[in-house]
Amino acid sequence: YYQNKPMNQKLINIILGAGIAILLFLQLKNAGNAGGASSVKSDTAMALKLAYVDLDSIQEKYVFYKEKMQEFEKKKEAADRDLNNAFQKIEAEKNAFAQRGNAITQAEYENFQRVYQSKMQNLDQQKQILENGIAAEGAKTMEDLKKRINNFLVEYNKKQAYSYIFSYSAALNILFYKDPSQDITNEVVAGLNAAYNKSGDKK
């Protein structure tokens, strides 16, 4: 049962995928035009300076994100292990009871069934609680990730003066065309990792 039905293997991907979907629509507009984000082409038009960040690369290269993913996987594996051990214990009790065969009275059988069903229901509830806890922590992590990227881009853009910085992901591609020359992902990843290493949060 629990060996064949562990905690949803896709749970972490769903949690973080949902966060990536939110980040996909992250756009940073240069505040106050203080850095001269655009130059006047005519009296009525402004030239926009655009760039984009590949979120798939951030998943692969941002140390903070990779460490959080490893934490989630370890917690999921530990939860699966604990749930499976609890299930095996319940199953062992059932097998030991069944070995009594014809010596089992109707009253004993009915009582055992009630206890067995209660234990299985408790196990299902425990599984749900663990999954909900991981999901909540995942949502919090994605909020932190979004904040870290946004804060970095605000500082980064003071010098670069982009009008808009878009996010891109192969899973949710809203950019029909992207010019590789406008890809600032490597700079962003390098800056994020540098900031993370200095923050003291790195394990």
mmCIF file of C-alpha atoms in Angstrom:
data_model
loop_
_atom_site.group_PDB
_atom_site.id
_atom_site.type_symbol
_atom_site.label_atom_id
_atom_site.label_comp_id
_atom_site.label_asym_id
_atom_site.label_seq_id
_atom_site.Cartn_x
_atom_site.Cartn_y
_atom_site.Cartn_z
ATOM 1 C CA TYR A 1 0.000 0.000 0.000
ATOM 2 C CA TYR A 2 2.397 2.665 1.146
ATOM 3 C CA GLN A 3 5.272 1.000 -0.647
ATOM 4 C CA ASN A 4 3.312 1.256 -3.884
ATOM 5 C CA LYS A 5 1.722 4.596 -3.050
ATOM 6 C CA PRO A 6 4.431 6.832 -1.560
ATOM 7 C CA MET A 7 3.979 10.533 -1.083
ATOM 8 C CA ASN A 8 3.324 12.028 -4.505
ATOM 9 C CA GLN A 9 6.632 11.988 -6.367
ATOM 10 C CA LYS A 10 5.515 15.023 -8.355
ATOM 11 C CA LEU A 11 4.561 17.036 -5.266
ATOM 12 C CA ILE A 12 7.760 19.062 -5.128
ATOM 13 C CA ASN A 13 7.667 19.744 -8.854
ATOM 14 C CA ILE A 14 4.049 20.867 -8.612
ATOM 15 C CA ILE A 15 4.850 23.186 -5.695
ATOM 16 C CA LEU A 16 7.869 24.730 -7.305
ATOM 17 C CA GLY A 17 6.357 24.617 -10.765
ATOM 18 C CA ALA A 18 3.493 26.727 -9.486
ATOM 19 C CA GLY A 19 5.998 29.190 -8.115
ATOM 20 C CA ILE A 20 7.829 29.265 -11.436
ATOM 21 C CA ALA A 21 4.523 30.001 -13.147
ATOM 22 C CA ILE A 22 4.184 33.041 -10.916
ATOM 23 C CA LEU A 23 7.751 34.090 -11.597
ATOM 24 C CA LEU A 24 7.130 33.705 -15.316
ATOM 25 C CA PHE A 25 5.086 36.884 -15.267
ATOM 26 C CA LEU A 26 7.707 38.811 -13.261
ATOM 27 C CA GLN A 27 8.455 42.043 -15.045
ATOM 28 C CA LEU A 28 10.707 44.742 -13.698
ATOM 29 C CA LYS A 29 10.085 48.320 -14.838
ATOM 30 C CA ASN A 30 12.891 50.781 -14.334
ATOM 31 C CA ALA A 31 11.823 53.067 -11.483
ATOM 32 C CA GLY A 32 11.590 56.774 -12.096
ATOM 33 C CA ASN A 33 13.700 56.666 -15.282
ATOM 34 C CA ALA A 34 16.550 57.766 -12.983
ATOM 35 C CA GLY A 35 19.090 55.728 -14.882
ATOM 36 C CA GLY A 36 17.972 56.940 -18.282
ATOM 37 C CA ALA A 37 16.263 53.645 -19.112
ATOM 38 C CA SER A 38 15.194 54.792 -22.558
ATOM 39 C CA SER A 39 16.263 57.407 -25.027
ATOM 40 C CA VAL A 40 13.970 59.718 -26.938
ATOM 41 C CA LYS A 41 13.558 58.738 -30.569
ATOM 42 C CA SER A 42 10.933 61.336 -31.339
ATOM 43 C CA ASP A 43 8.507 63.580 -29.555
ATOM 44 C CA THR A 44 5.999 60.751 -29.283
ATOM 45 C CA ALA A 45 8.027 57.508 -29.045
ATOM 46 C CA MET A 46 10.504 56.029 -26.624
ATOM 47 C CA ALA A 47 13.047 53.273 -27.338
ATOM 48 C CA LEU A 48 12.607 50.360 -24.937
ATOM 49 C CA LYS A 49 15.581 48.421 -23.646
ATOM 50 C CA LEU A 50 14.517 44.817 -22.998
ATOM 51 C CA ALA A 51 16.077 41.699 -21.489
ATOM 52 C CA TYR A 52 14.970 38.304 -20.256
ATOM 53 C CA VAL A 53 15.959 35.726 -17.639
ATOM 54 C CA ASP A 54 15.708 31.970 -18.237
ATOM 55 C CA LEU A 55 14.087 30.505 -15.108
ATOM 56 C CA ASP A 56 15.044 26.969 -16.122
ATOM 57 C CA SER A 57 18.697 27.965 -15.869
ATOM 58 C CA ILE A 58 18.080 29.520 -12.476
ATOM 59 C CA GLN A 59 16.641 26.180 -11.335
ATOM 60 C CA GLU A 60 19.801 24.445 -12.514
ATOM 61 C CA LYS A 61 22.411 26.927 -11.343
ATOM 62 C CA TYR A 62 21.086 29.006 -8.436
ATOM 63 C CA VAL A 63 22.597 27.448 -5.307
ATOM 64 C CA PHE A 64 19.755 28.595 -3.037
ATOM 65 C CA TYR A 65 17.160 26.886 -5.239
ATOM 66 C CA LYS A 66 19.193 23.687 -5.608
ATOM 67 C CA GLU A 67 19.712 23.414 -1.854
ATOM 68 C CA LYS A 68 16.006 23.908 -1.188
ATOM 69 C CA MET A 69 15.165 21.204 -3.722
ATOM 70 C CA GLN A 70 17.545 18.830 -1.974
ATOM 71 C CA GLU A 71 15.907 19.654 1.370
ATOM 72 C CA PHE A 72 12.448 18.933 -0.025
ATOM 73 C CA GLU A 73 13.583 15.625 -1.491
ATOM 74 C CA LYS A 74 15.165 14.527 1.793
ATOM 75 C CA LYS A 75 12.035 15.455 3.739
ATOM 76 C CA LYS A 76 9.837 13.601 1.266
ATOM 77 C CA GLU A 77 12.032 10.507 1.432
ATOM 78 C CA ALA A 78 12.042 10.591 5.244
ATOM 79 C CA ALA A 79 8.256 10.962 5.314
ATOM 80 C CA ASP A 80 7.838 8.074 2.862
ATOM 81 C CA ARG A 81 10.127 5.925 5.001
ATOM 82 C CA ASP A 82 8.275 6.710 8.231
ATOM 83 C CA LEU A 83 4.887 6.093 6.658
ATOM 84 C CA ASN A 84 6.005 2.820 5.123
ATOM 85 C CA ASN A 85 7.464 1.614 8.448
ATOM 86 C CA ALA A 86 4.195 2.428 10.190
ATOM 87 C CA PHE A 87 2.259 0.581 7.493
ATOM 88 C CA GLN A 88 4.517 -2.477 7.727
ATOM 89 C CA LYS A 89 3.931 -2.593 11.475
ATOM 90 C CA ILE A 90 0.149 -2.522 10.977
ATOM 91 C CA GLU A 91 0.371 -5.210 8.306
ATOM 92 C CA ALA A 92 2.509 -7.395 10.576
ATOM 93 C CA GLU A 93 -0.172 -7.147 13.255
ATOM 94 C CA LYS A 94 -2.821 -8.137 10.721
ATOM 95 C CA ASN A 95 -0.812 -11.140 9.542
ATOM 96 C CA ALA A 96 -0.149 -12.292 13.082
ATOM 97 C CA PHE A 97 -3.850 -12.048 13.855
ATOM 98 C CA ALA A 98 -4.801 -13.946 10.692
ATOM 99 C CA GLN A 99 -2.474 -16.807 11.634
ATOM 100 C CA ARG A 100 -4.800 -17.702 14.487
ATOM 101 C CA GLY A 101 -7.196 -18.957 11.855
ATOM 102 C CA ASN A 102 -10.313 -20.695 13.144
ATOM 103 C CA ALA A 103 -9.426 -19.800 16.713
ATOM 104 C CA ILE A 104 -10.556 -16.229 16.030
ATOM 105 C CA THR A 105 -14.029 -15.510 17.360
ATOM 106 C CA GLN A 106 -16.514 -13.307 15.553
ATOM 107 C CA ALA A 107 -16.238 -10.662 18.274
ATOM 108 C CA GLU A 108 -12.428 -10.673 18.058
ATOM 109 C CA TYR A 109 -12.576 -10.383 14.279
ATOM 110 C CA GLU A 110 -14.972 -7.446 14.354
ATOM 111 C CA ASN A 111 -12.912 -5.681 17.022
ATOM 112 C CA PHE A 112 -9.702 -6.204 15.075
ATOM 113 C CA GLN A 113 -11.307 -4.828 11.924
ATOM 114 C CA ARG A 114 -12.357 -1.668 13.745
ATOM 115 C CA VAL A 115 -8.879 -1.179 15.175
ATOM 116 C CA TYR A 116 -7.215 -1.951 11.841
ATOM 117 C CA GLN A 117 -9.390 0.507 9.912
ATOM 118 C CA SER A 118 -8.791 3.170 12.551
ATOM 119 C CA LYS A 119 -5.020 2.745 12.296
ATOM 120 C CA MET A 120 -5.137 2.916 8.504
ATOM 121 C CA GLN A 121 -7.244 6.076 8.618
ATOM 122 C CA ASN A 122 -4.790 7.643 11.049
ATOM 123 C CA LEU A 123 -1.958 6.727 8.717
ATOM 124 C CA ASP A 124 -3.741 8.392 5.802
ATOM 125 C CA GLN A 125 -4.297 11.505 7.900
ATOM 126 C CA GLN A 126 -0.635 11.549 8.889
ATOM 127 C CA LYS A 127 0.335 11.286 5.218
ATOM 128 C CA GLN A 128 -1.942 14.218 4.341
ATOM 129 C CA ILE A 129 -0.525 16.336 7.162
ATOM 130 C CA LEU A 130 3.040 15.675 6.006
ATOM 131 C CA GLU A 131 2.203 16.508 2.397
ATOM 132 C CA ASN A 132 0.426 19.712 3.436
ATOM 133 C CA GLY A 133 3.436 20.720 5.512
ATOM 134 C CA ILE A 134 5.813 20.218 2.613
ATOM 135 C CA ALA A 135 3.458 22.095 0.290
ATOM 136 C CA ALA A 136 3.269 25.053 2.685
ATOM 137 C CA GLU A 137 7.033 25.145 3.027
ATOM 138 C CA GLY A 138 7.361 24.961 -0.744
ATOM 139 C CA ALA A 139 5.056 27.945 -1.205
ATOM 140 C CA LYS A 140 7.091 29.912 1.328
ATOM 141 C CA THR A 141 10.300 29.000 -0.482
ATOM 142 C CA MET A 142 8.906 30.198 -3.792
ATOM 143 C CA GLU A 143 7.938 33.520 -2.234
ATOM 144 C CA ASP A 144 11.501 33.805 -0.942
ATOM 145 C CA LEU A 145 12.883 32.926 -4.375
ATOM 146 C CA LYS A 146 10.692 35.542 -6.047
ATOM 147 C CA LYS A 147 11.775 38.157 -3.517
ATOM 148 C CA ARG A 148 15.463 37.330 -3.953
ATOM 149 C CA ILE A 149 15.254 37.604 -7.747
ATOM 150 C CA ASN A 150 13.230 40.802 -7.636
ATOM 151 C CA ASN A 151 15.532 42.469 -5.087
ATOM 152 C CA PHE A 152 18.590 41.539 -7.119
ATOM 153 C CA LEU A 153 17.103 42.847 -10.357
ATOM 154 C CA VAL A 154 16.196 46.168 -8.760
ATOM 155 C CA GLU A 155 19.851 46.735 -7.851
ATOM 156 C CA TYR A 156 21.149 45.196 -11.073
ATOM 157 C CA ASN A 157 18.950 47.438 -13.189
ATOM 158 C CA LYS A 158 20.186 50.643 -11.617
ATOM 159 C CA LYS A 159 23.232 50.334 -13.869
ATOM 160 C CA GLN A 160 21.779 48.383 -16.764
ATOM 161 C CA ALA A 161 18.686 50.587 -17.115
ATOM 162 C CA TYR A 162 16.394 48.085 -18.818
ATOM 163 C CA SER A 163 12.837 49.193 -19.386
ATOM 164 C CA TYR A 164 11.540 45.644 -18.879
ATOM 165 C CA ILE A 165 13.096 42.372 -17.778
ATOM 166 C CA PHE A 166 10.963 39.366 -18.663
ATOM 167 C CA SER A 167 11.124 35.837 -17.336
ATOM 168 C CA TYR A 168 11.157 32.780 -19.576
ATOM 169 C CA SER A 169 10.528 29.086 -18.941
ATOM 170 C CA ALA A 170 10.215 26.271 -21.469
ATOM 171 C CA ALA A 171 7.266 24.886 -19.482
ATOM 172 C CA LEU A 172 5.258 28.094 -19.824
ATOM 173 C CA ASN A 173 6.580 29.959 -22.806
ATOM 174 C CA ILE A 174 4.805 33.242 -23.474
ATOM 175 C CA LEU A 175 7.659 34.628 -25.553
ATOM 176 C CA PHE A 176 7.200 33.636 -29.194
ATOM 177 C CA TYR A 177 10.678 34.850 -29.996
ATOM 178 C CA LYS A 178 13.651 35.772 -27.861
ATOM 179 C CA ASP A 179 16.919 37.272 -29.011
ATOM 180 C CA PRO A 180 19.819 35.385 -27.343
ATOM 181 C CA SER A 181 21.761 38.639 -27.193
ATOM 182 C CA GLN A 182 19.169 39.909 -24.692
ATOM 183 C CA ASP A 183 19.633 36.915 -22.374
ATOM 184 C CA ILE A 184 21.045 38.161 -19.061
ATOM 185 C CA THR A 185 20.551 34.861 -17.219
ATOM 186 C CA ASN A 186 24.225 34.139 -16.567
ATOM 187 C CA GLU A 187 24.764 37.578 -15.069
ATOM 188 C CA VAL A 188 21.671 37.198 -12.902
ATOM 189 C CA VAL A 189 22.630 33.709 -11.706
ATOM 190 C CA ALA A 190 26.166 34.837 -10.913
ATOM 191 C CA GLY A 191 24.839 37.824 -8.983
ATOM 192 C CA LEU A 192 22.261 35.757 -7.101
ATOM 193 C CA ASN A 193 24.849 33.170 -6.086
ATOM 194 C CA ALA A 194 27.303 35.845 -5.001
ATOM 195 C CA ALA A 195 24.639 37.491 -2.863
ATOM 196 C CA TYR A 196 23.607 34.126 -1.400
ATOM 197 C CA ASN A 197 27.180 33.231 -0.499
ATOM 198 C CA LYS A 198 27.607 36.561 1.284
ATOM 199 C CA SER A 199 24.295 36.335 3.102
ATOM 200 C CA GLY A 200 25.448 33.640 5.498
ATOM 201 C CA ASP A 201 22.404 31.515 4.641
ATOM 202 C CA LYS A 202 24.381 29.073 2.537
ATOM 203 C CA LYS A 203 24.838 25.675 4.166
#
